[in-house]
PDB file of C-alpha atoms in Angstrom:
ATOM      1  CA  UNK A   1       8.659  20.537  -9.670  1.00 42.00           C
ATOM      2  CA  UNK A   2       9.604  18.867  -6.351  1.00 54.00           C
ATOM      3  CA  UNK A   3       7.795  15.594  -5.556  1.00 70.00           C
ATOM      4  CA  UNK A   4       5.465  15.470  -2.594  1.00 79.00           C
ATOM      5  CA  UNK A   5       6.640  13.932   0.687  1.00 86.00           C
ATOM      6  CA  UNK A   6       5.046  10.457   0.968  1.00 87.00           C
ATOM      7  CA  UNK A   7       4.324  10.940   4.737  1.00 88.00           C
ATOM      8  CA  UNK A   8       2.641  14.315   4.174  1.00 89.00           C
ATOM      9  CA  UNK A   9       0.601  12.846   1.318  1.00 90.00           C
ATOM     10  CA  UNK A  10      -0.536   9.853   3.583  1.00 89.00           C
ATOM     11  CA  UNK A  11      -1.629  12.294   6.316  1.00 87.00           C
ATOM     12  CA  UNK A  12      -3.509  14.492   3.752  1.00 88.00           C
ATOM     13  CA  UNK A  13      -5.252  11.450   2.391  1.00 88.00           C
ATOM     14  CA  UNK A  14      -6.366  10.241   5.835  1.00 85.00           C
ATOM     15  CA  UNK A  15      -7.782  13.681   6.501  1.00 82.00           C
ATOM     16  CA  UNK A  16     -10.013  13.427   3.476  1.00 84.00           C
ATOM     17  CA  UNK A  17     -11.335   9.869   4.139  1.00 82.00           C
ATOM     18  CA  UNK A  18     -14.227   8.820   6.339  1.00 78.00           C
ATOM     19  CA  UNK A  19     -12.980   9.122   9.950  1.00 77.00           C
ATOM     20  CA  UNK A  20     -15.185   6.281  10.974  1.00 76.00           C
ATOM     21  CA  UNK A  21     -12.818   3.820   9.195  1.00 81.00           C
ATOM     22  CA  UNK A  22      -9.502   5.491  10.145  1.00 84.00           C
ATOM     23  CA  UNK A  23      -7.990   2.131  11.375  1.00 83.00           C
ATOM     24  CA  UNK A  24      -8.812   0.386   8.081  1.00 89.00           C
ATOM     25  CA  UNK A  25      -7.450   3.211   5.994  1.00 88.00           C
ATOM     26  CA  UNK A  26      -4.268   3.283   8.114  1.00 88.00           C
ATOM     27  CA  UNK A  27      -3.653  -0.401   7.620  1.00 89.00           C
ATOM     28  CA  UNK A  28      -4.142  -0.018   3.900  1.00 91.00           C
ATOM     29  CA  UNK A  29      -1.516   2.840   3.751  1.00 90.00           C
ATOM     30  CA  UNK A  30       0.968   0.826   5.831  1.00 89.00           C
ATOM     31  CA  UNK A  31       0.571  -2.147   3.388  1.00 91.00           C
ATOM     32  CA  UNK A  32       1.259   0.225   0.450  1.00 90.00           C
ATOM     33  CA  UNK A  33       4.191   2.024   2.163  1.00 88.00           C
ATOM     34  CA  UNK A  34       5.701  -0.234   4.897  1.00 88.00           C
ATOM     35  CA  UNK A  35       8.521   2.230   5.507  1.00 91.00           C
ATOM     36  CA  UNK A  36       5.961   4.776   6.823  1.00 87.00           C
ATOM     37  CA  UNK A  37       4.468   2.339   9.403  1.00 86.00           C
ATOM     38  CA  UNK A  38       6.258   3.729  12.589  1.00 83.00           C
ATOM     39  CA  UNK A  39       5.650   7.443  11.547  1.00 86.00           C
ATOM     40  CA  UNK A  40       2.020   6.830  10.816  1.00 85.00           C
ATOM     41  CA  UNK A  41       1.336   4.883  14.031  1.00 80.00           C
ATOM     42  CA  UNK A  42       2.939   7.628  16.142  1.00 78.00           C
ATOM     43  CA  UNK A  43       1.205  10.461  14.342  1.00 81.00           C
ATOM     44  CA  UNK A  44      -2.365   9.347  13.597  1.00 83.00           C
ATOM     45  CA  UNK A  45      -4.979   9.079  16.360  1.00 81.00           C
ATOM     46  CA  UNK A  46      -7.208   6.132  15.829  1.00 84.00           C
ATOM     47  CA  UNK A  47     -10.073   4.526  17.848  1.00 86.00           C
ATOM     48  CA  UNK A  48      -8.761   2.710  20.916  1.00 91.00           C
ATOM     49  CA  UNK A  49      -8.720  -1.076  21.123  1.00 92.00           C
ATOM     50  CA  UNK A  50      -9.536  -2.958  24.305  1.00 94.00           C
ATOM     51  CA  UNK A  51      -7.516  -5.974  25.562  1.00 95.00           C
ATOM     52  CA  UNK A  52      -7.762  -7.977  28.830  1.00 95.00           C
ATOM     53  CA  UNK A  53      -4.766  -8.282  31.079  1.00 94.00           C
ATOM     54  CA  UNK A  54      -3.718 -11.881  31.369  1.00 92.00           C
ATOM     55  CA  UNK A  55      -2.374 -11.458  34.959  1.00 92.00           C
ATOM     56  CA  UNK A  56      -5.081  -9.351  36.524  1.00 93.00           C
ATOM     57  CA  UNK A  57      -8.066 -10.036  34.306  1.00 94.00           C
ATOM     58  CA  UNK A  58      -8.766  -6.261  33.953  1.00 95.00           C
ATOM     59  CA  UNK A  59      -9.422  -4.545  30.611  1.00 96.00           C
ATOM     60  CA  UNK A  60      -6.936  -1.889  29.347  1.00 97.00           C
ATOM     61  CA  UNK A  61      -6.602   0.171  26.214  1.00 96.00           C
ATOM     62  CA  UNK A  62      -4.009  -0.124  23.472  1.00 94.00           C
ATOM     63  CA  UNK A  63      -2.207   2.781  21.882  1.00 90.00           C
ATOM     64  CA  UNK A  64       1.257   3.664  20.425  1.00 87.00           C
ATOM     65  CA  UNK A  65       2.446   4.808  23.884  1.00 90.00           C
ATOM     66  CA  UNK A  66       2.307   1.351  25.483  1.00 91.00           C
ATOM     67  CA  UNK A  67       3.406  -0.528  22.329  1.00 88.00           C
ATOM     68  CA  UNK A  68       6.731  -2.269  21.726  1.00 88.00           C
ATOM     69  CA  UNK A  69       6.693  -4.089  18.404  1.00 83.00           C
ATOM     70  CA  UNK A  70       3.566  -6.369  18.520  1.00 85.00           C
ATOM     71  CA  UNK A  71       3.421  -6.316  22.308  1.00 91.00           C
ATOM     72  CA  UNK A  72       1.486  -3.848  24.629  1.00 93.00           C
ATOM     73  CA  UNK A  73       2.226  -3.082  28.240  1.00 94.00           C
ATOM     74  CA  UNK A  74      -0.701  -3.541  30.724  1.00 95.00           C
ATOM     75  CA  UNK A  75      -1.037  -0.666  33.195  1.00 96.00           C
ATOM     76  CA  UNK A  76      -2.305  -3.115  35.836  1.00 95.00           C
ATOM     77  CA  UNK A  77       0.527  -5.527  35.774  1.00 93.00           C
ATOM     78  CA  UNK A  78       3.308  -3.427  34.185  1.00 92.00           C
ATOM     79  CA  UNK A  79       4.136  -6.306  31.875  1.00 92.00           C
ATOM     80  CA  UNK A  80       4.158  -6.610  28.093  1.00 92.00           C
ATOM     81  CA  UNK A  81       1.642  -8.990  26.475  1.00 91.00           C
ATOM     82  CA  UNK A  82       2.627 -11.069  24.688  1.00 88.00           C
ATOM     83  CA  UNK A  83       6.085 -11.256  26.135  1.00 86.00           C
ATOM     84  CA  UNK A  84       8.711  -9.432  24.066  1.00 81.00           C
ATOM     85  CA  UNK A  85      10.796 -11.496  21.674  1.00 73.00           C
ATOM     86  CA  UNK A  86      14.027 -10.763  23.583  1.00 64.00           C
ATOM     87  CA  UNK A  87      12.956 -12.956  26.494  1.00 55.00           C
ATOM     88  CA  UNK A  88      12.980 -12.354  30.197  1.00 54.00           C
ATOM     89  CA  UNK A  89      15.952 -10.071  30.026  1.00 48.00           C
ATOM     90  CA  UNK A  90      14.172  -7.691  27.617  1.00 55.00           C
ATOM     91  CA  UNK A  91      11.814  -5.464  29.628  1.00 63.00           C
ATOM     92  CA  UNK A  92      11.087  -3.018  26.811  1.00 68.00           C
ATOM     93  CA  UNK A  93      10.333   0.617  27.425  1.00 79.00           C
ATOM     94  CA  UNK A  94       9.244   0.803  31.072  1.00 88.00           C
ATOM     95  CA  UNK A  95       9.140   3.817  33.469  1.00 91.00           C
ATOM     96  CA  UNK A  96      11.388   4.135  36.472  1.00 92.00           C
ATOM     97  CA  UNK A  97      10.246   2.929  39.824  1.00 94.00           C
ATOM     98  CA  UNK A  98       9.145   6.404  40.978  1.00 93.00           C
ATOM     99  CA  UNK A  99       7.246   7.097  37.736  1.00 94.00           C
ATOM    100  CA  UNK A 100       5.718   3.574  37.778  1.00 95.00           C
ATOM    101  CA  UNK A 101       4.296   4.248  41.229  1.00 95.00           C
ATOM    102  CA  UNK A 102       2.764   7.446  40.014  1.00 95.00           C
ATOM    103  CA  UNK A 103       1.326   5.519  37.035  1.00 96.00           C
ATOM    104  CA  UNK A 104      -0.342   3.022  39.396  1.00 96.00           C
ATOM    105  CA  UNK A 105      -1.984   5.847  41.476  1.00 96.00           C
ATOM    106  CA  UNK A 106      -3.022   7.625  38.275  1.00 96.00           C
ATOM    107  CA  UNK A 107      -4.727   4.439  37.008  1.00 96.00           C
ATOM    108  CA  UNK A 108      -6.685   4.119  40.279  1.00 96.00           C
ATOM    109  CA  UNK A 109      -7.659   7.778  40.187  1.00 96.00           C
ATOM    110  CA  UNK A 110      -8.848   7.815  36.557  1.00 96.00           C
ATOM    111  CA  UNK A 111     -10.688   4.468  37.105  1.00 96.00           C
ATOM    112  CA  UNK A 112     -12.917   6.331  39.640  1.00 95.00           C
ATOM    113  CA  UNK A 113     -13.153   9.321  37.292  1.00 95.00           C
ATOM    114  CA  UNK A 114     -14.291   7.009  34.457  1.00 95.00           C
ATOM    115  CA  UNK A 115     -16.987   5.397  36.645  1.00 94.00           C
ATOM    116  CA  UNK A 116     -18.325   8.757  37.841  1.00 93.00           C
ATOM    117  CA  UNK A 117     -18.347  10.615  34.438  1.00 91.00           C
ATOM    118  CA  UNK A 118     -18.945   7.736  31.964  1.00 91.00           C
ATOM    119  CA  UNK A 119     -20.755   5.135  34.111  1.00 90.00           C
ATOM    120  CA  UNK A 120     -18.839   2.384  32.445  1.00 91.00           C
ATOM    121  CA  UNK A 121     -16.195   2.141  29.696  1.00 94.00           C
ATOM    122  CA  UNK A 122     -12.490   1.549  30.032  1.00 96.00           C
ATOM    123  CA  UNK A 123      -9.573   3.787  31.093  1.00 96.00           C
ATOM    124  CA  UNK A 124      -5.843   3.398  31.066  1.00 97.00           C
ATOM    125  CA  UNK A 125      -2.901   5.674  32.044  1.00 97.00           C
ATOM    126  CA  UNK A 126       0.687   5.196  30.857  1.00 96.00           C
ATOM    127  CA  UNK A 127       3.738   7.229  32.148  1.00 96.00           C
ATOM    128  CA  UNK A 128       7.289   7.418  30.942  1.00 94.00           C
ATOM    129  CA  UNK A 129      10.444   9.277  31.872  1.00 93.00           C
ATOM    130  CA  UNK A 130      11.796  12.512  30.492  1.00 92.00           C
ATOM    131  CA  UNK A 131      15.222  14.135  31.116  1.00 90.00           C
ATOM    132  CA  UNK A 132      13.649  16.931  33.170  1.00 90.00           C
ATOM    133  CA  UNK A 133      10.391  15.404  34.276  1.00 91.00           C
ATOM    134  CA  UNK A 134       8.016  12.818  32.948  1.00 95.00           C
ATOM    135  CA  UNK A 135       5.236  12.418  30.369  1.00 95.00           C
ATOM    136  CA  UNK A 136       2.161  10.293  30.031  1.00 95.00           C
ATOM    137  CA  UNK A 137      -1.175   9.584  28.251  1.00 96.00           C
ATOM    138  CA  UNK A 138      -4.636   9.192  29.712  1.00 97.00           C
ATOM    139  CA  UNK A 139      -6.975   7.073  27.596  1.00 97.00           C
ATOM    140  CA  UNK A 140     -10.751   6.888  28.023  1.00 96.00           C
ATOM    141  CA  UNK A 141     -13.169   4.809  25.875  1.00 95.00           C
ATOM    142  CA  UNK A 142     -16.965   4.429  26.236  1.00 94.00           C
ATOM    143  CA  UNK A 143     -19.144   2.391  23.870  1.00 91.00           C
ATOM    144  CA  UNK A 144     -22.824   3.145  24.093  1.00 83.00           C
ATOM    145  CA  UNK A 145     -25.133   0.174  24.450  1.00 73.00           C
ATOM    146  CA  UNK A 146     -26.722  -0.389  21.061  1.00 70.00           C
ATOM    147  CA  UNK A 147     -30.449   0.418  21.011  1.00 68.00           C
ATOM    148  CA  UNK A 148     -31.927  -0.791  17.662  1.00 68.00           C
ATOM    149  CA  UNK A 149     -29.856   0.792  14.950  1.00 73.00           C
ATOM    150  CA  UNK A 150     -28.386   3.447  17.238  1.00 79.00           C
ATOM    151  CA  UNK A 151     -24.803   3.159  18.413  1.00 84.00           C
ATOM    152  CA  UNK A 152     -22.014   5.414  19.498  1.00 87.00           C
ATOM    153  CA  UNK A 153     -18.344   5.356  20.647  1.00 90.00           C
ATOM    154  CA  UNK A 154     -16.286   8.029  22.491  1.00 92.00           C
ATOM    155  CA  UNK A 155     -12.452   7.826  22.569  1.00 93.00           C
ATOM    156  CA  UNK A 156     -10.444  10.506  24.273  1.00 94.00           C
ATOM    157  CA  UNK A 157      -6.654  10.641  24.287  1.00 95.00           C
ATOM    158  CA  UNK A 158      -4.833  13.070  26.572  1.00 96.00           C
ATOM    159  CA  UNK A 159      -1.038  13.258  26.129  1.00 95.00           C
ATOM    160  CA  UNK A 160       0.881  15.483  28.533  1.00 96.00           C
ATOM    161  CA  UNK A 161       4.316  16.524  29.590  1.00 96.00           C
ATOM    162  CA  UNK A 162       5.258  17.585  33.128  1.00 95.00           C
ATOM    163  CA  UNK A 163       8.409  19.607  33.468  1.00 94.00           C
ATOM    164  CA  UNK A 164       9.652  19.918  37.033  1.00 90.00           C
ATOM    165  CA  UNK A 165      10.531  23.399  38.316  1.00 88.00           C
ATOM    166  CA  UNK A 166      11.139  24.882  41.754  1.00 83.00           C
ATOM    167  CA  UNK A 167       7.921  24.111  43.700  1.00 88.00           C
ATOM    168  CA  UNK A 168       5.903  24.150  40.443  1.00 92.00           C
ATOM    169  CA  UNK A 169       5.579  22.065  37.264  1.00 94.00           C
ATOM    170  CA  UNK A 170       4.909  23.222  33.737  1.00 95.00           C
ATOM    171  CA  UNK A 171       2.224  21.007  32.070  1.00 96.00           C
ATOM    172  CA  UNK A 172       1.541  20.785  28.392  1.00 96.00           C
ATOM    173  CA  UNK A 173      -1.646  18.885  27.488  1.00 96.00           C
ATOM    174  CA  UNK A 174      -2.783  17.790  24.077  1.00 95.00           C
ATOM    175  CA  UNK A 175      -6.260  16.249  23.985  1.00 95.00           C
ATOM    176  CA  UNK A 176      -7.980  14.495  21.123  1.00 92.00           C
ATOM    177  CA  UNK A 177     -11.600  13.256  21.012  1.00 92.00           C
ATOM    178  CA  UNK A 178     -12.684  10.743  18.431  1.00 90.00           C
ATOM    179  CA  UNK A 179     -16.467  10.441  18.186  1.00 88.00           C
ATOM    180  CA  UNK A 180     -18.757   8.198  16.214  1.00 86.00           C
ATOM    181  CA  UNK A 181     -22.535   8.279  16.374  1.00 83.00           C
ATOM    182  CA  UNK A 182     -25.074   6.584  14.109  1.00 83.00           C
ATOM    183  CA  UNK A 183     -28.753   5.943  14.132  1.00 81.00           C
ATOM    184  CA  UNK A 184     -31.470   4.888  11.696  1.00 76.00           C
ATOM    185  CA  UNK A 185     -35.104   4.218  11.266  1.00 74.00           C
ATOM    186  CA  UNK A 186     -37.740   3.714   8.638  1.00 74.00           C
ATOM    187  CA  UNK A 187     -39.282   7.146   9.272  1.00 70.00           C
ATOM    188  CA  UNK A 188     -36.076   9.204   9.344  1.00 66.00           C
ATOM    189  CA  UNK A 189     -33.550   7.131   7.404  1.00 74.00           C
ATOM    190  CA  UNK A 190     -29.918   6.665   8.232  1.00 78.00           C
ATOM    191  CA  UNK A 191     -27.589   9.247   9.941  1.00 76.00           C
ATOM    192  CA  UNK A 192     -23.841   8.888  10.637  1.00 79.00           C
ATOM    193  CA  UNK A 193     -21.776  11.507  12.463  1.00 79.00           C
ATOM    194  CA  UNK A 194     -18.075  10.863  12.879  1.00 80.00           C
ATOM    195  CA  UNK A 195     -15.001  13.009  13.461  1.00 80.00           C
ATOM    196  CA  UNK A 196     -12.265  14.096  15.778  1.00 83.00           C
ATOM    197  CA  UNK A 197     -11.199  17.277  17.525  1.00 87.00           C
ATOM    198  CA  UNK A 198      -7.814  18.272  18.989  1.00 89.00           C
ATOM    199  CA  UNK A 199      -7.120  21.036  21.562  1.00 92.00           C
ATOM    200  CA  UNK A 200      -4.017  21.978  23.506  1.00 95.00           C
ATOM    201  CA  UNK A 201      -3.268  23.963  26.696  1.00 95.00           C
ATOM    202  CA  UNK A 202      -0.237  24.761  28.811  1.00 95.00           C
ATOM    203  CA  UNK A 203      -0.299  25.551  32.569  1.00 95.00           C
ATOM    204  CA  UNK A 204       1.985  26.061  35.546  1.00 95.00           C
ATOM    205  CA  UNK A 205       0.656  24.460  38.756  1.00 94.00           C
ATOM    206  CA  UNK A 206       2.143  24.109  42.302  1.00 94.00           C
ATOM    207  CA  UNK A 207       3.727  20.825  43.244  1.00 94.00           C
ATOM    208  CA  UNK A 208       4.478  19.537  46.767  1.00 92.00           C
ATOM    209  CA  UNK A 209       5.092  15.835  45.975  1.00 90.00           C
ATOM    210  CA  UNK A 210       4.265  13.168  43.497  1.00 91.00           C
ATOM    211  CA  UNK A 211       0.758  13.003  44.569  1.00 92.00           C
ATOM    212  CA  UNK A 212       0.324  16.667  43.449  1.00 93.00           C
ATOM    213  CA  UNK A 213       1.183  15.646  39.925  1.00 94.00           C
ATOM    214  CA  UNK A 214      -1.774  13.186  39.896  1.00 95.00           C
ATOM    215  CA  UNK A 215      -4.188  15.846  41.154  1.00 95.00           C
ATOM    216  CA  UNK A 216      -2.873  18.423  38.634  1.00 96.00           C
ATOM    217  CA  UNK A 217      -3.094  16.112  35.656  1.00 96.00           C
ATOM    218  CA  UNK A 218      -6.544  15.028  36.734  1.00 95.00           C
ATOM    219  CA  UNK A 219      -7.750  18.653  36.996  1.00 95.00           C
ATOM    220  CA  UNK A 220      -6.341  19.455  33.532  1.00 96.00           C
ATOM    221  CA  UNK A 221      -7.935  16.503  31.832  1.00 96.00           C
ATOM    222  CA  UNK A 222     -11.288  17.007  33.627  1.00 95.00           C
ATOM    223  CA  UNK A 223     -11.502  20.680  32.589  1.00 95.00           C
ATOM    224  CA  UNK A 224     -10.423  19.843  29.039  1.00 95.00           C
ATOM    225  CA  UNK A 225     -12.976  17.112  28.589  1.00 94.00           C
ATOM    226  CA  UNK A 226     -15.678  19.355  29.877  1.00 93.00           C
ATOM    227  CA  UNK A 227     -14.741  22.104  27.375  1.00 93.00           C
ATOM    228  CA  UNK A 228     -14.554  19.731  24.494  1.00 92.00           C
ATOM    229  CA  UNK A 229     -17.891  18.070  25.311  1.00 89.00           C
ATOM    230  CA  UNK A 230     -19.580  21.492  25.525  1.00 88.00           C
ATOM    231  CA  UNK A 231     -17.959  22.508  22.267  1.00 87.00           C
ATOM    232  CA  UNK A 232     -19.143  19.347  20.491  1.00 84.00           C
ATOM    233  CA  UNK A 233     -22.670  19.730  21.842  1.00 81.00           C
ATOM    234  CA  UNK A 234     -23.140  23.433  21.290  1.00 80.00           C
ATOM    235  CA  UNK A 235     -21.113  24.027  18.169  1.00 74.00           C
ATOM    236  CA  UNK A 236     -20.717  20.815  16.141  1.00 75.00           C
ATOM    237  CA  UNK A 237     -24.079  19.176  17.047  1.00 75.00           C
ATOM    238  CA  UNK A 238     -25.870  22.459  17.001  1.00 76.00           C
ATOM    239  CA  UNK A 239     -24.676  23.306  13.575  1.00 75.00           C
ATOM    240  CA  UNK A 240     -25.422  19.853  12.234  1.00 74.00           C
ATOM    241  CA  UNK A 241     -28.933  20.163  13.693  1.00 74.00           C
ATOM    242  CA  UNK A 242     -29.531  23.567  11.982  1.00 76.00           C
ATOM    243  CA  UNK A 243     -28.246  22.142   8.638  1.00 75.00           C
ATOM    244  CA  UNK A 244     -30.449  19.038   8.848  1.00 71.00           C
ATOM    245  CA  UNK A 245     -33.353  21.116   9.933  1.00 71.00           C
ATOM    246  CA  UNK A 246     -32.990  23.368   6.896  1.00 71.00           C
ATOM    247  CA  UNK A 247     -32.503  20.526   4.458  1.00 71.00           C
ATOM    248  CA  UNK A 248     -35.334  18.254   5.764  1.00 66.00           C
ATOM    249  CA  UNK A 249     -38.630  19.052   7.429  1.00 63.00           C
ATOM    250  CA  UNK A 250     -40.883  16.660   9.186  1.00 62.00           C
ATOM    251  CA  UNK A 251     -43.861  18.848   8.597  1.00 63.00           C
ATOM    252  CA  UNK A 252     -45.463  19.108   5.146  1.00 67.00           C
ATOM    253  CA  UNK A 253     -44.383  21.903   2.742  1.00 68.00           C
ATOM    254  CA  UNK A 254     -47.902  23.391   2.780  1.00 76.00           C
ATOM    255  CA  UNK A 255     -47.844  23.635   6.596  1.00 77.00           C
ATOM    256  CA  UNK A 256     -44.442  25.182   6.607  1.00 72.00           C
ATOM    257  CA  UNK A 257     -45.493  27.846   4.053  1.00 79.00           C
ATOM    258  CA  UNK A 258     -48.613  28.589   6.184  1.00 83.00           C
ATOM    259  CA  UNK A 259     -46.429  29.105   9.288  1.00 80.00           C
ATOM    260  CA  UNK A 260     -44.153  31.404   7.382  1.00 82.00           C
ATOM    261  CA  UNK A 261     -47.101  33.458   6.084  1.00 84.00           C
ATOM    262  CA  UNK A 262     -48.549  33.820   9.562  1.00 86.00           C
ATOM    263  CA  UNK A 263     -45.175  34.752  10.943  1.00 81.00           C
ATOM    264  CA  UNK A 264     -44.726  37.441   8.217  1.00 82.00           C
ATOM    265  CA  UNK A 265     -48.253  38.763   8.903  1.00 83.00           C
ATOM    266  CA  UNK A 266     -47.512  39.223  12.532  1.00 82.00           C
ATOM    267  CA  UNK A 267     -44.343  41.156  11.714  1.00 82.00           C
ATOM    268  CA  UNK A 268     -46.176  43.394   9.331  1.00 80.00           C
ATOM    269  CA  UNK A 269     -48.893  44.103  11.866  1.00 79.00           C
ATOM    270  CA  UNK A 270     -46.261  45.127  14.420  1.00 74.00           C
ATOM    271  CA  UNK A 271     -44.729  47.690  12.013  1.00 70.00           C
ATOM    272  CA  UNK A 272     -48.079  49.534  11.550  1.00 64.00           C
TER     273      UNK A 272
END
């Protein structure tokens, strides 16, 4: 019998553990199997971490796409923090000048998008070069202001590729939402809802110049976030509400039975 692949086993284990503590579980796995560190970091989506840019004083988000070793590149300054171990001559993985200029405009555009849609939070956009185009990631994070025991966090990660063609570009977008909600009270007890969802789309859109890429990516991300929010609200939250409603009733059992009897009596009277 062939032994199981350690990487596949690690991913399978993470899928079975509480998604609320993905970062903690990931650190434990990397401690047990250090040789899987790079593969796990590049394959597992985890809640985004906020850091402040030392040069501009603006917050940005950390992920595997702006990481080089233990340093992370700020989208506002374009520099790695802390500086890479190679010194001034080592710039790390940075985009070309053309792609960097698109990255700057994309960060400005999604900063406005974040304020309009989320009314707060943090956003970051990172681009990198491909042989026949470019790729990037759009990150958005919103932490709800705690009210008593209620708290919530929304993390969305949108990774895309843009392949240049004649007057058009082929876009491939993979979006992941990581959601955590919790609330509690003496009357209703504790409730914790955590999980993640991933969706993917491909689309061909017209391109006139580099500005068109920013508009196209913005439209794709906006449409995808709207679809995923609606899906979470109508399907996942709706199903959870139905299950909790069937398992637990605020009204007394006697009152519930009386309502059922009245309902059945009305149905019977309509059949006569």
